[in-house]
PDB file of C-alpha atoms and ligand atoms in Angstrom:
ATOM      1  CA  MET A 153      -0.007   0.078   0.055  1.00  0.00           C
ATOM      2  CA  THR A 154       1.333   3.463  -0.925  1.00  0.00           C
ATOM      3  CA  ALA A 155       0.807   6.659   0.876  1.00  0.00           C
ATOM      4  CA  ARG A 156      -1.845   7.372  -1.663  1.00  0.00           C
ATOM      5  CA  GLN A 157      -4.086   4.528  -0.262  1.00  0.00           C
ATOM      6  CA  ALA A 158      -5.751   5.630   2.946  1.00  0.00           C
ATOM      7  CA  TYR A 159      -7.164   2.366   4.174  1.00  0.00           C
ATOM      8  CA  ALA A 160      -5.605  -1.146   4.737  1.00  0.00           C
ATOM      9  CA  PRO A 161      -7.084  -3.484   2.058  1.00  0.00           C
ATOM     10  CA  PHE A 162      -8.964  -6.622   3.010  1.00  0.00           C
ATOM     11  CA  ILE A 163     -11.064  -9.347   1.465  1.00  0.00           C
ATOM     12  CA  ARG A 164     -13.714 -11.250   3.451  1.00  0.00           C
ATOM     13  CA  LEU A 165     -15.785 -13.950   1.953  1.00  0.00           C
ATOM     14  CA  GLU A 166     -18.377 -15.695   4.142  1.00  0.00           C
ATOM     15  CA  ASN A 167     -20.052 -18.805   2.584  1.00  0.00           C
ATOM     16  CA  VAL A 168     -20.011 -17.327  -0.858  1.00  0.00           C
ATOM     17  CA  ALA A 169     -21.567 -19.280  -3.791  1.00  0.00           C
ATOM     18  CA  ILE A 170     -21.402 -18.362  -7.382  1.00  0.00           C
ATOM     19  CA  ASN A 171     -23.466 -19.596 -10.254  1.00  0.00           C
ATOM     20  CA  ARG A 172     -22.406 -19.185 -13.910  1.00  0.00           C
ATOM     21  CA  GLY A 173     -25.110 -19.933 -16.434  1.00  0.00           C
ATOM     22  CA  ASN A 174     -27.494 -22.280 -14.588  1.00  0.00           C
ATOM     23  CA  ARG A 175     -24.704 -24.102 -12.843  1.00  0.00           C
ATOM     24  CA  ARG A 176     -23.151 -23.639  -9.291  1.00  0.00           C
ATOM     25  CA  VAL A 177     -19.470 -23.246  -9.897  1.00  0.00           C
ATOM     26  CA  LEU A 178     -18.188 -22.090  -6.432  1.00  0.00           C
ATOM     27  CA  SER A 179     -19.779 -22.766  -2.985  1.00  0.00           C
ATOM     28  CA  GLY A 180     -18.843 -22.402   0.734  1.00  0.00           C
ATOM     29  CA  MET A 181     -16.084 -19.832  -0.081  1.00  0.00           C
ATOM     30  CA  MET A 182     -14.487 -18.456   3.054  1.00  0.00           C
ATOM     31  CA  LEU A 183     -11.587 -16.096   3.004  1.00  0.00           C
ATOM     32  CA  ASP A 184     -10.197 -13.505   5.451  1.00  0.00           C
ATOM     33  CA  ALA A 185      -7.271 -11.798   3.631  1.00  0.00           C
ATOM     34  CA  ASN A 186      -5.506  -8.609   4.832  1.00  0.00           C
ATOM     35  CA  ALA A 187      -2.726  -6.257   4.066  1.00  0.00           C
ATOM     36  CA  GLY A 188       0.614  -8.019   3.496  1.00  0.00           C
ATOM     37  CA  ASP A 189      -1.043 -11.344   2.634  1.00  0.00           C
ATOM     38  CA  LEU A 190      -0.153 -13.472  -0.439  1.00  0.00           C
ATOM     39  CA  ILE A 191      -2.992 -15.951  -0.963  1.00  0.00           C
ATOM     40  CA  TRP A 192      -2.332 -18.883  -3.357  1.00  0.00           C
ATOM     41  CA  VAL A 193      -5.527 -20.064  -5.051  1.00  0.00           C
ATOM     42  CA  ARG A 194      -5.161 -23.567  -6.482  1.00  0.00           C
ATOM     43  CA  GLY A 195      -7.044 -26.445  -7.790  1.00  0.00           C
ATOM     44  CA  ALA A 196      -7.766 -28.490 -10.954  1.00  0.00           C
ATOM     45  CA  ASN A 197      -8.737 -27.088 -14.352  1.00  0.00           C
ATOM     46  CA  GLY A 198     -12.327 -25.650 -14.110  1.00  0.00           C
ATOM     47  CA  CYS A 199     -12.633 -25.729 -10.338  1.00  0.00           C
ATOM     48  CA  GLY A 200     -13.384 -21.925 -10.276  1.00  0.00           C
ATOM     49  CA  LYS A 201     -10.086 -20.139  -9.606  1.00  0.00           C
ATOM     50  CA  SER A 202     -10.617 -17.512 -12.384  1.00  0.00           C
ATOM     51  CA  THR A 203     -14.272 -17.302 -11.370  1.00  0.00           C
ATOM     52  CA  LEU A 204     -13.114 -16.392  -7.878  1.00  0.00           C
ATOM     53  CA  LEU A 205     -10.708 -13.810  -8.932  1.00  0.00           C
ATOM     54  CA  ARG A 206     -13.202 -12.185 -11.452  1.00  0.00           C
ATOM     55  CA  THR A 207     -15.813 -12.029  -8.590  1.00  0.00           C
ATOM     56  CA  ILE A 208     -13.491 -10.247  -6.229  1.00  0.00           C
ATOM     57  CA  ALA A 209     -12.695  -7.924  -8.986  1.00  0.00           C
ATOM     58  CA  GLY A 210     -16.298  -6.998  -9.166  1.00  0.00           C
ATOM     59  CA  LEU A 211     -16.823  -8.501 -12.715  1.00  0.00           C
ATOM     60  CA  LEU A 212     -19.180 -11.337 -11.586  1.00  0.00           C
ATOM     61  CA  ASP A 213     -22.014 -11.156  -8.944  1.00  0.00           C
ATOM     62  CA  ILE A 214     -22.161 -13.522  -6.046  1.00  0.00           C
ATOM     63  CA  THR A 215     -25.256 -15.823  -5.944  1.00  0.00           C
ATOM     64  CA  SER A 216     -25.351 -16.031  -2.067  1.00  0.00           C
ATOM     65  CA  GLY A 217     -23.260 -15.468   1.046  1.00  0.00           C
ATOM     66  CA  ARG A 218     -21.345 -12.205   1.856  1.00  0.00           C
ATOM     67  CA  ALA A 219     -18.341 -10.688   0.159  1.00  0.00           C
ATOM     68  CA  GLU A 220     -16.485  -7.580   1.380  1.00  0.00           C
ATOM     69  CA  VAL A 221     -13.589  -6.038  -0.585  1.00  0.00           C
ATOM     70  CA  GLU A 222     -11.860  -2.972   0.800  1.00  0.00           C
ATOM     71  CA  GLY A 223      -9.349  -1.332  -1.422  1.00  0.00           C
ATOM     72  CA  ARG A 224      -8.845  -0.686  -5.124  1.00  0.00           C
ATOM     73  CA  VAL A 225      -8.455  -3.861  -7.186  1.00  0.00           C
ATOM     74  CA  ALA A 226      -6.443  -4.667 -10.269  1.00  0.00           C
ATOM     75  CA  LEU A 227      -6.848  -7.904 -12.136  1.00  0.00           C
ATOM     76  CA  SER A 228      -4.540  -9.592 -14.641  1.00  0.00           C
ATOM     77  CA  ASP A 229      -5.915 -12.581 -16.430  1.00  0.00           C
ATOM     78  CA  GLU A 230      -6.118 -13.818 -19.937  1.00  0.00           C
ATOM     79  CA  ASN A 231      -7.877 -10.794 -21.172  1.00  0.00           C
ATOM     80  CA  LEU A 232      -5.150  -8.310 -21.889  1.00  0.00           C
ATOM     81  CA  ALA A 233      -7.433  -5.186 -21.323  1.00  0.00           C
ATOM     82  CA  LEU A 234      -5.063  -3.078 -23.290  1.00  0.00           C
ATOM     83  CA  GLU A 235      -6.171  -1.306 -26.496  1.00  0.00           C
ATOM     84  CA  PRO A 236      -4.535  -3.255 -29.332  1.00  0.00           C
ATOM     85  CA  ASN A 237      -3.996  -0.209 -31.618  1.00  0.00           C
ATOM     86  CA  MET A 238      -2.285   1.919 -28.930  1.00  0.00           C
ATOM     87  CA  THR A 239       1.480   1.805 -28.333  1.00  0.00           C
ATOM     88  CA  VAL A 240       2.492  -0.069 -25.140  1.00  0.00           C
ATOM     89  CA  GLY A 241       3.417   3.165 -23.514  1.00  0.00           C
ATOM     90  CA  HIS A 242       0.188   5.014 -24.251  1.00  0.00           C
ATOM     91  CA  ALA A 243      -2.048   2.057 -23.453  1.00  0.00           C
ATOM     92  CA  LEU A 244      -0.427   1.708 -20.000  1.00  0.00           C
ATOM     93  CA  LYS A 245      -0.572   5.367 -19.288  1.00  0.00           C
ATOM     94  CA  PHE A 246      -4.259   5.538 -20.381  1.00  0.00           C
ATOM     95  CA  TRP A 247      -5.118   2.668 -17.730  1.00  0.00           C
ATOM     96  CA  ALA A 248      -2.805   3.966 -15.066  1.00  0.00           C
ATOM     97  CA  ASP A 249      -4.687   7.391 -15.315  1.00  0.00           C
ATOM     98  CA  LEU A 250      -7.940   5.612 -14.756  1.00  0.00           C
ATOM     99  CA  ASP A 251      -6.554   3.307 -12.052  1.00  0.00           C
ATOM    100  CA  GLY A 252      -4.956   6.155  -9.945  1.00  0.00           C
ATOM    101  CA  GLY A 253      -1.398   5.630 -11.207  1.00  0.00           C
ATOM    102  CA  THR A 254       0.997   8.138 -12.289  1.00  0.00           C
ATOM    103  CA  PRO A 255       3.226   8.316 -15.446  1.00  0.00           C
ATOM    104  CA  ALA A 256       6.184   7.672 -13.010  1.00  0.00           C
ATOM    105  CA  ASP A 257       4.375   4.446 -11.906  1.00  0.00           C
ATOM    106  CA  CYS A 258       4.006   3.507 -15.605  1.00  0.00           C
ATOM    107  CA  ASP A 259       7.628   3.984 -16.313  1.00  0.00           C
ATOM    108  CA  SER A 260       8.813   1.918 -13.340  1.00  0.00           C
ATOM    109  CA  ALA A 261       6.274  -0.834 -14.264  1.00  0.00           C
ATOM    110  CA  LEU A 262       7.594  -0.778 -17.877  1.00  0.00           C
ATOM    111  CA  SER A 263      11.128  -0.981 -16.681  1.00  0.00           C
ATOM    112  CA  GLU A 264      10.298  -3.757 -14.188  1.00  0.00           C
ATOM    113  CA  MET A 265       8.579  -5.926 -16.818  1.00  0.00           C
ATOM    114  CA  ASP A 266      11.449  -5.191 -19.318  1.00  0.00           C
ATOM    115  CA  LEU A 267       9.069  -3.406 -21.761  1.00  0.00           C
ATOM    116  CA  LEU A 268      10.972   0.048 -22.197  1.00  0.00           C
ATOM    117  CA  SER A 269      12.271  -0.989 -25.670  1.00  0.00           C
ATOM    118  CA  LEU A 270       8.740  -1.839 -26.636  1.00  0.00           C
ATOM    119  CA  CYS A 271       7.153   1.438 -25.510  1.00  0.00           C
ATOM    120  CA  ASP A 272       6.415   2.481 -29.066  1.00  0.00           C
ATOM    121  CA  VAL A 273       5.212  -0.708 -30.449  1.00  0.00           C
ATOM    122  CA  PRO A 274       1.447  -1.219 -30.887  1.00  0.00           C
ATOM    123  CA  VAL A 275       0.078  -3.627 -28.379  1.00  0.00           C
ATOM    124  CA  ARG A 276      -1.250  -5.926 -31.238  1.00  0.00           C
ATOM    125  CA  TYR A 277       2.235  -6.711 -32.264  1.00  0.00           C
ATOM    126  CA  LEU A 278       3.448  -8.061 -28.883  1.00  0.00           C
ATOM    127  CA  SER A 279       4.353 -11.745 -28.504  1.00  0.00           C
ATOM    128  CA  THR A 280       2.449 -13.927 -26.017  1.00  0.00           C
ATOM    129  CA  GLY A 281       5.013 -13.480 -23.324  1.00  0.00           C
ATOM    130  CA  GLN A 282       5.310  -9.775 -24.082  1.00  0.00           C
ATOM    131  CA  LYS A 283       1.549  -9.346 -23.759  1.00  0.00           C
ATOM    132  CA  LYS A 284       1.564 -11.137 -20.541  1.00  0.00           C
ATOM    133  CA  ARG A 285       4.242  -8.712 -19.235  1.00  0.00           C
ATOM    134  CA  ALA A 286       2.213  -5.807 -20.468  1.00  0.00           C
ATOM    135  CA  GLY A 287      -0.819  -6.949 -18.604  1.00  0.00           C
ATOM    136  CA  LEU A 288       1.216  -7.288 -15.445  1.00  0.00           C
ATOM    137  CA  ALA A 289       2.687  -3.885 -15.995  1.00  0.00           C
ATOM    138  CA  ARG A 290      -0.854  -2.551 -16.028  1.00  0.00           C
ATOM    139  CA  VAL A 291      -1.326  -4.060 -12.572  1.00  0.00           C
ATOM    140  CA  LEU A 292       1.987  -2.740 -11.240  1.00  0.00           C
ATOM    141  CA  SER A 293       1.183   0.689 -12.492  1.00  0.00           C
ATOM    142  CA  SER A 294      -2.276   0.825 -11.146  1.00  0.00           C
ATOM    143  CA  ASN A 295      -1.707   1.898  -7.574  1.00  0.00           C
ATOM    144  CA  ALA A 296      -4.287  -0.754  -6.624  1.00  0.00           C
ATOM    145  CA  ALA A 297      -3.969  -2.171  -3.126  1.00  0.00           C
ATOM    146  CA  ILE A 298      -5.310  -5.475  -4.151  1.00  0.00           C
ATOM    147  CA  TRP A 299      -3.664  -7.474  -6.899  1.00  0.00           C
ATOM    148  CA  LEU A 300      -5.450 -10.365  -8.462  1.00  0.00           C
ATOM    149  CA  LEU A 301      -3.141 -12.302 -10.683  1.00  0.00           C
ATOM    150  CA  ASP A 302      -4.635 -15.216 -12.711  1.00  0.00           C
ATOM    151  CA  GLU A 303      -1.741 -17.563 -13.814  1.00  0.00           C
ATOM    152  CA  PRO A 304       0.713 -14.772 -13.852  1.00  0.00           C
ATOM    153  CA  TYR A 305       3.703 -16.897 -14.513  1.00  0.00           C
ATOM    154  CA  ASN A 306       2.324 -18.571 -17.661  1.00  0.00           C
ATOM    155  CA  GLY A 307       4.408 -17.491 -20.693  1.00  0.00           C
ATOM    156  CA  LEU A 308       6.906 -15.630 -18.601  1.00  0.00           C
ATOM    157  CA  ASP A 309      10.678 -16.377 -18.928  1.00  0.00           C
ATOM    158  CA  SER A 310      12.645 -16.850 -15.776  1.00  0.00           C
ATOM    159  CA  ALA A 311      13.926 -13.252 -15.694  1.00  0.00           C
ATOM    160  CA  SER A 312      10.414 -11.824 -15.918  1.00  0.00           C
ATOM    161  CA  SER A 313       9.192 -14.269 -13.275  1.00  0.00           C
ATOM    162  CA  ALA A 314      11.930 -13.127 -10.847  1.00  0.00           C
ATOM    163  CA  HIS A 315      10.936  -9.443 -11.601  1.00  0.00           C
ATOM    164  CA  LEU A 316       7.305 -10.251 -10.919  1.00  0.00           C
ATOM    165  CA  ASP A 317       8.249 -12.041  -7.641  1.00  0.00           C
ATOM    166  CA  ARG A 318      10.225  -8.863  -6.539  1.00  0.00           C
ATOM    167  CA  ALA A 319       7.216  -6.661  -7.537  1.00  0.00           C
ATOM    168  CA  ILE A 320       4.848  -8.832  -5.403  1.00  0.00           C
ATOM    169  CA  LEU A 321       7.062  -8.818  -2.430  1.00  0.00           C
ATOM    170  CA  ARG A 322       7.490  -5.019  -2.676  1.00  0.00           C
ATOM    171  CA  HIS A 323       3.691  -4.723  -3.020  1.00  0.00           C
ATOM    172  CA  LEU A 324       3.087  -6.869   0.099  1.00  0.00           C
ATOM    173  CA  ALA A 325       5.722  -5.066   2.176  1.00  0.00           C
ATOM    174  CA  ALA A 326       3.983  -1.783   1.280  1.00  0.00           C
ATOM    175  CA  GLY A 327       0.763  -3.039   2.747  1.00  0.00           C
ATOM    176  CA  GLY A 328      -0.767  -4.472  -0.448  1.00  0.00           C
ATOM    177  CA  LEU A 329      -2.607  -7.685  -0.736  1.00  0.00           C
ATOM    178  CA  THR A 330      -2.219 -10.307  -3.550  1.00  0.00           C
ATOM    179  CA  LEU A 331      -4.357 -13.247  -4.591  1.00  0.00           C
ATOM    180  CA  LEU A 332      -2.506 -15.437  -7.067  1.00  0.00           C
ATOM    181  CA  ALA A 333      -4.123 -18.295  -9.013  1.00  0.00           C
ATOM    182  CA  ALA A 334      -1.654 -20.846 -10.356  1.00  0.00           C
ATOM    183  CA  HIS A 335      -1.089 -24.573 -10.669  1.00  0.00           C
ATOM    184  CA  GLN A 336       2.400 -24.297  -9.541  1.00  0.00           C
ATOM    185  CA  SER A 337       3.300 -22.991  -6.079  1.00  0.00           C
ATOM    186  CA  PRO A 338       4.835 -19.489  -6.233  1.00  0.00           C
ATOM    187  CA  SER A 339       8.508 -19.296  -5.358  1.00  0.00           C
ATOM    188  CA  ILE A 340       7.927 -16.580  -2.804  1.00  0.00           C
ATOM    189  CA  ASN A 341       6.392 -17.321   0.625  1.00  0.00           C
ATOM    190  CA  ILE A 342       2.603 -17.455   0.706  1.00  0.00           C
ATOM    191  CA  THR A 343       0.523 -16.584   3.753  1.00  0.00           C
ATOM    192  CA  GLN A 344      -2.166 -19.185   3.055  1.00  0.00           C
ATOM    193  CA  SER A 345      -3.412 -21.392   0.104  1.00  0.00           C
ATOM    194  CA  LEU A 346      -6.994 -21.710  -0.784  1.00  0.00           C
ATOM    195  CA  LEU A 347      -7.438 -25.096  -2.372  1.00  0.00           C
ATOM    196  CA  LEU A 348     -10.649 -25.646  -4.395  1.00  0.00           C
ATOM    197  CA  ASP A 349     -11.917 -29.164  -5.197  1.00  0.00           C
ATOM    198  CA  SER A 350     -13.243 -30.200  -8.532  1.00  0.00           C
ATOM    199  CA  SER A 351     -16.817 -29.217  -7.458  1.00  0.00           C
ATOM    200  CA  GLY A 352     -15.698 -25.716  -6.594  1.00  0.00           C
ATOM    201  CA  GLN A 353     -15.651 -26.153  -2.778  1.00  0.00           C
ATOM    202  CA  MET A 354     -12.890 -25.426  -0.443  1.00  0.00           C
ATOM    203  CA  ALA A 355     -10.899 -28.627   0.022  1.00  0.00           C
TER     204      ALA A 355
HETATM  205  N1  ATP B  49     -19.689 -17.779 -18.784  1.00  0.00           N
HETATM  206  C1  ATP B  49     -19.764 -19.083 -18.197  1.00  0.00           C
HETATM  207  N2  ATP B  49     -20.943 -19.684 -18.207  1.00  0.00           N
HETATM  208  C2  ATP B  49     -21.090 -20.905 -17.610  1.00  0.00           C
HETATM  209  N3  ATP B  49     -20.057 -21.526 -17.040  1.00  0.00           N
HETATM  210  C3  ATP B  49     -18.892 -20.982 -17.031  1.00  0.00           C
HETATM  211  C4  ATP B  49     -18.640 -19.737 -17.705  1.00  0.00           C
HETATM  212  N4  ATP B  49     -17.347 -19.349 -17.471  1.00  0.00           N
HETATM  213  C5  ATP B  49     -16.788 -20.458 -16.940  1.00  0.00           C
HETATM  214  N5  ATP B  49     -17.620 -21.335 -16.623  1.00  0.00           N
HETATM  215  C6  ATP B  49     -17.511 -22.599 -15.983  1.00  0.00           C
HETATM  216  O1  ATP B  49     -17.094 -22.342 -14.618  1.00  0.00           O
HETATM  217  C7  ATP B  49     -16.130 -23.378 -14.127  1.00  0.00           C
HETATM  218  C8  ATP B  49     -15.030 -22.694 -13.501  1.00  0.00           C
HETATM  219  O2  ATP B  49     -14.212 -22.050 -14.532  1.00  0.00           O
HETATM  220  P1  ATP B  49     -12.899 -21.167 -14.208  1.00  0.00           P
HETATM  221  O3  ATP B  49     -12.459 -20.612 -15.398  1.00  0.00           O
HETATM  222  O4  ATP B  49     -13.243 -20.308 -13.032  1.00  0.00           O
HETATM  223  O5  ATP B  49     -11.912 -22.289 -13.721  1.00  0.00           O
HETATM  224  P2  ATP B  49     -10.326 -22.323 -13.382  1.00  0.00           P
HETATM  225  O6  ATP B  49     -10.218 -23.072 -12.108  1.00  0.00           O
HETATM  226  O7  ATP B  49      -9.793 -20.981 -13.419  1.00  0.00           O
HETATM  227  O8  ATP B  49      -9.759 -23.318 -14.536  1.00  0.00           O
HETATM  228  P3  ATP B  49      -8.311 -23.345 -15.235  1.00  0.00           P
HETATM  229  O9  ATP B  49      -7.371 -23.953 -14.260  1.00  0.00           O
HETATM  230  O10 ATP B  49      -8.596 -24.159 -16.429  1.00  0.00           O
HETATM  231  O11 ATP B  49      -8.060 -21.920 -15.738  1.00  0.00           O
HETATM  232  C9  ATP B  49     -15.837 -24.239 -15.251  1.00  0.00           C
HETATM  233  O12 ATP B  49     -16.572 -25.380 -15.191  1.00  0.00           O
HETATM  234  C10 ATP B  49     -16.298 -23.333 -16.578  1.00  0.00           C
HETATM  235  O13 ATP B  49     -16.759 -24.278 -17.542  1.00  0.00           O
END
């Protein structure tokens, strides 16, 4: 959390259930996550990890239970959410502006995700790994207290993974909160893991 964020972030889920279409995808979700926490969300394909992150981001409604999210949220998932025709630099500054970040936040995120040399390249020309790094740079430059990272290491080379780890650690040390959905354990220390079984319940 930076000085610009007045309140400590938290996420509380109490017996949350989420339907998608006519199907119950998640049920019985409980979570109490606070500033400085790194929560690893894990489970088999289709168990509901992305659904959980998208719900906390406010993109999906809960069906029952109680969900409280305090703090600005930034989500990185398979949807890049950067305008394909803008250059990387402009696209990031556009979003940072909306998300409470500054041009300086953008420059440091571009540097951290090794994108400075691609600043003037249209987003649509980026490779898979470069797109992933650009999506993560959007989160890093957002000034959000809560980072929701869906499979953030997929497609990243080892240098970029190490940069991301450092950025997460700095975010946590500054009072941020991170939920990270991944099949592999993160290489940095987690606070707790949230294991979902194949029927979308906490295992
Ligand atoms: N729009 C939708 N309508 C109905 N069902 C959906 C919709 N989107 C996802 N689902 C279903 O919700 C379930 C959970 O999907 P989700 O993407 O959250 O899983 P996941 O754990 O992130 O999977 P993976 O590890 O493969 O990324 C899946 O069974 C999926 O088919």
